[in-house]
Amino acid sequence: MGQQLILSDDLKFVLKLRCPVCRAAPLFKPHSITVVDECAGCGAKLGGHDIGDGASVFLIFLFGFLLIPMAWAFERAFHPPLWVHPVLWGSVALGLIILLLPRIKAYIILLEWRHKK
């Protein structure tokens, strides 16, 4: 039961993109995925978190396992012109990056904060 509660709280955190300490102030600077230096709500020092390329690498693996088979199945089913693939799958990939990258980065920061590096 306790593990399920933690997962639920983590999911809420990732969807709202808030400070991992107070869960009230924004985690990222406006219109970017750069972490704020200090939380505006609780004063927690958040700028020291360096997750490197962790979120990007996760997305690369996710795209490799999801988008490539989907593109192949789409090609086998519909035989579209060649130009359709970069337009369609480029748009899908860009949309997924915009949607998932900040959330994955926020989750990695939450895990770092929880386990205190």
PDB file of C-alpha atoms in Angstrom:
ATOM      1  CA  MET A   1       0.000   0.000   0.000  1.00  0.00           C
ATOM      2  CA  GLY A   2       2.805   2.438   0.877  1.00  0.00           C
ATOM      3  CA  GLN A   3       4.617   1.825  -2.425  1.00  0.00           C
ATOM      4  CA  GLN A   4       1.416   2.566  -4.354  1.00  0.00           C
ATOM      5  CA  LEU A   5       1.024   5.879  -2.488  1.00  0.00           C
ATOM      6  CA  ILE A   6       4.594   6.908  -3.374  1.00  0.00           C
ATOM      7  CA  LEU A   7       4.005   6.049  -7.019  1.00  0.00           C
ATOM      8  CA  SER A   8       0.823   8.114  -7.045  1.00  0.00           C
ATOM      9  CA  ASP A   9       2.609  11.119  -5.496  1.00  0.00           C
ATOM     10  CA  ASP A  10       5.483  10.762  -7.965  1.00  0.00           C
ATOM     11  CA  LEU A  11       3.063  10.715 -10.870  1.00  0.00           C
ATOM     12  CA  LYS A  12       1.354  13.885  -9.628  1.00  0.00           C
ATOM     13  CA  PHE A  13       4.764  15.540  -9.232  1.00  0.00           C
ATOM     14  CA  VAL A  14       5.865  14.613 -12.734  1.00  0.00           C
ATOM     15  CA  LEU A  15       2.652  15.909 -14.278  1.00  0.00           C
ATOM     16  CA  LYS A  16       2.806  19.271 -12.469  1.00  0.00           C
ATOM     17  CA  LEU A  17       6.583  19.907 -12.832  1.00  0.00           C
ATOM     18  CA  ARG A  18       6.955  21.445  -9.367  1.00  0.00           C
ATOM     19  CA  CYS A  19       9.706  21.634  -6.737  1.00  0.00           C
ATOM     20  CA  PRO A  20      10.472  18.167  -5.288  1.00  0.00           C
ATOM     21  CA  VAL A  21      10.528  19.605  -1.743  1.00  0.00           C
ATOM     22  CA  CYS A  22       7.467  21.825  -1.385  1.00  0.00           C
ATOM     23  CA  ARG A  23       5.616  20.669  -4.525  1.00  0.00           C
ATOM     24  CA  ALA A  24       4.297  24.221  -5.012  1.00  0.00           C
ATOM     25  CA  ALA A  25       6.768  26.387  -6.952  1.00  0.00           C
ATOM     26  CA  PRO A  26       7.797  25.693 -10.565  1.00  0.00           C
ATOM     27  CA  LEU A  27      10.795  23.415 -11.087  1.00  0.00           C
ATOM     28  CA  PHE A  28      11.894  24.890 -14.421  1.00  0.00           C
ATOM     29  CA  LYS A  29      12.544  28.420 -15.623  1.00  0.00           C
ATOM     30  CA  PRO A  30       9.746  29.788 -17.835  1.00  0.00           C
ATOM     31  CA  HIS A  31       9.671  28.386 -21.386  1.00  0.00           C
ATOM     32  CA  SER A  32      12.661  26.078 -20.874  1.00  0.00           C
ATOM     33  CA  ILE A  33      13.758  22.876 -19.189  1.00  0.00           C
ATOM     34  CA  THR A  34      16.487  24.601 -17.195  1.00  0.00           C
ATOM     35  CA  VAL A  35      16.083  23.953 -13.481  1.00  0.00           C
ATOM     36  CA  VAL A  36      15.643  27.044 -11.309  1.00  0.00           C
ATOM     37  CA  ASP A  37      18.606  27.828  -9.055  1.00  0.00           C
ATOM     38  CA  GLU A  38      16.470  28.161  -5.953  1.00  0.00           C
ATOM     39  CA  CYS A  39      12.850  27.249  -5.272  1.00  0.00           C
ATOM     40  CA  ALA A  40      10.658  30.360  -5.031  1.00  0.00           C
ATOM     41  CA  GLY A  41       8.422  28.634  -2.478  1.00  0.00           C
ATOM     42  CA  CYS A  42      10.712  26.918   0.003  1.00  0.00           C
ATOM     43  CA  GLY A  43      14.192  28.156  -0.901  1.00  0.00           C
ATOM     44  CA  ALA A  44      15.588  24.700  -1.693  1.00  0.00           C
ATOM     45  CA  LYS A  45      18.777  24.806  -3.744  1.00  0.00           C
ATOM     46  CA  LEU A  46      17.759  23.039  -6.950  1.00  0.00           C
ATOM     47  CA  GLY A  47      20.337  24.411  -9.380  1.00  0.00           C
ATOM     48  CA  GLY A  48      22.984  21.910  -8.308  1.00  0.00           C
ATOM     49  CA  HIS A  49      21.200  18.964  -9.877  1.00  0.00           C
ATOM     50  CA  ASP A  50      23.117  17.772 -12.895  1.00  0.00           C
ATOM     51  CA  ILE A  51      21.289  14.923 -14.542  1.00  0.00           C
ATOM     52  CA  GLY A  52      23.431  15.136 -17.656  1.00  0.00           C
ATOM     53  CA  ASP A  53      21.921  13.363 -20.627  1.00  0.00           C
ATOM     54  CA  GLY A  54      19.866  10.901 -18.582  1.00  0.00           C
ATOM     55  CA  ALA A  55      16.470  12.052 -19.817  1.00  0.00           C
ATOM     56  CA  SER A  56      17.644  12.294 -23.430  1.00  0.00           C
ATOM     57  CA  VAL A  57      19.157   8.820 -23.395  1.00  0.00           C
ATOM     58  CA  PHE A  58      15.940   7.398 -21.981  1.00  0.00           C
ATOM     59  CA  LEU A  59      13.975   9.031 -24.820  1.00  0.00           C
ATOM     60  CA  ILE A  60      16.399   7.689 -27.430  1.00  0.00           C
ATOM     61  CA  PHE A  61      15.825   4.155 -26.154  1.00  0.00           C
ATOM     62  CA  LEU A  62      12.074   4.725 -25.962  1.00  0.00           C
ATOM     63  CA  PHE A  63      11.965   6.007 -29.539  1.00  0.00           C
ATOM     64  CA  GLY A  64      14.096   3.117 -30.742  1.00  0.00           C
ATOM     65  CA  PHE A  65      11.728   0.581 -29.247  1.00  0.00           C
ATOM     66  CA  LEU A  66       8.474   2.366 -30.137  1.00  0.00           C
ATOM     67  CA  LEU A  67       8.799   4.595 -33.183  1.00  0.00           C
ATOM     68  CA  ILE A  68      10.940   2.377 -35.383  1.00  0.00           C
ATOM     69  CA  PRO A  69       8.577  -0.632 -35.207  1.00  0.00           C
ATOM     70  CA  MET A  70       5.596   1.694 -35.647  1.00  0.00           C
ATOM     71  CA  ALA A  71       7.172   3.260 -38.762  1.00  0.00           C
ATOM     72  CA  TRP A  72       7.966  -0.172 -40.151  1.00  0.00           C
ATOM     73  CA  ALA A  73       4.403  -1.415 -39.530  1.00  0.00           C
ATOM     74  CA  PHE A  74       3.004   1.778 -41.088  1.00  0.00           C
ATOM     75  CA  GLU A  75       5.171   1.213 -44.173  1.00  0.00           C
ATOM     76  CA  ARG A  76       4.082  -2.417 -44.485  1.00  0.00           C
ATOM     77  CA  ALA A  77       0.385  -1.577 -44.057  1.00  0.00           C
ATOM     78  CA  PHE A  78      -0.004   1.565 -46.198  1.00  0.00           C
ATOM     79  CA  HIS A  79       3.056   1.863 -48.499  1.00  0.00           C
ATOM     80  CA  PRO A  80       3.060   5.689 -48.351  1.00  0.00           C
ATOM     81  CA  PRO A  81       5.362   7.878 -50.456  1.00  0.00           C
ATOM     82  CA  LEU A  82       8.833   8.244 -48.999  1.00  0.00           C
ATOM     83  CA  TRP A  83       8.320  11.880 -47.940  1.00  0.00           C
ATOM     84  CA  VAL A  84       5.485  10.873 -45.576  1.00  0.00           C
ATOM     85  CA  HIS A  85       7.818   9.091 -43.159  1.00  0.00           C
ATOM     86  CA  PRO A  86      10.035  12.038 -42.168  1.00  0.00           C
ATOM     87  CA  VAL A  87       7.038  14.352 -41.922  1.00  0.00           C
ATOM     88  CA  LEU A  88       4.879  11.953 -39.912  1.00  0.00           C
ATOM     89  CA  TRP A  89       7.499  10.380 -37.656  1.00  0.00           C
ATOM     90  CA  GLY A  90       9.423  13.625 -37.232  1.00  0.00           C
ATOM     91  CA  SER A  91       6.230  15.262 -35.984  1.00  0.00           C
ATOM     92  CA  VAL A  92       5.428  12.356 -33.686  1.00  0.00           C
ATOM     93  CA  ALA A  93       8.977  12.373 -32.278  1.00  0.00           C
ATOM     94  CA  LEU A  94       8.945  16.142 -31.746  1.00  0.00           C
ATOM     95  CA  GLY A  95       5.589  15.974 -29.980  1.00  0.00           C
ATOM     96  CA  LEU A  96       6.808  13.181 -27.706  1.00  0.00           C
ATOM     97  CA  ILE A  97       9.998  15.104 -26.912  1.00  0.00           C
ATOM     98  CA  ILE A  98       8.030  18.221 -25.964  1.00  0.00           C
ATOM     99  CA  LEU A  99       5.662  16.148 -23.829  1.00  0.00           C
ATOM    100  CA  LEU A 100       8.051  13.692 -22.172  1.00  0.00           C
ATOM    101  CA  LEU A 101      11.488  15.333 -21.819  1.00  0.00           C
ATOM    102  CA  PRO A 102      10.564  17.799 -19.034  1.00  0.00           C
ATOM    103  CA  ARG A 103       8.672  15.093 -17.139  1.00  0.00           C
ATOM    104  CA  ILE A 104      11.494  12.568 -17.329  1.00  0.00           C
ATOM    105  CA  LYS A 105      13.973  15.241 -16.247  1.00  0.00           C
ATOM    106  CA  ALA A 106      11.704  16.211 -13.333  1.00  0.00           C
ATOM    107  CA  TYR A 107      11.424  12.581 -12.242  1.00  0.00           C
ATOM    108  CA  ILE A 108      15.210  12.128 -12.277  1.00  0.00           C
ATOM    109  CA  ILE A 109      15.568  15.288 -10.166  1.00  0.00           C
ATOM    110  CA  LEU A 110      12.927  13.961  -7.755  1.00  0.00           C
ATOM    111  CA  LEU A 111      14.850  10.702  -7.389  1.00  0.00           C
ATOM    112  CA  GLU A 112      18.114  12.579  -6.822  1.00  0.00           C
ATOM    113  CA  TRP A 113      16.470  14.763  -4.197  1.00  0.00           C
ATOM    114  CA  ARG A 114      14.840  11.796  -2.468  1.00  0.00           C
ATOM    115  CA  HIS A 115      18.074   9.816  -2.306  1.00  0.00           C
ATOM    116  CA  LYS A 116      20.331  12.860  -1.651  1.00  0.00           C
ATOM    117  CA  LYS A 117      22.853  11.846  -4.336  1.00  0.00           C
TER     118      LYS A 117
END
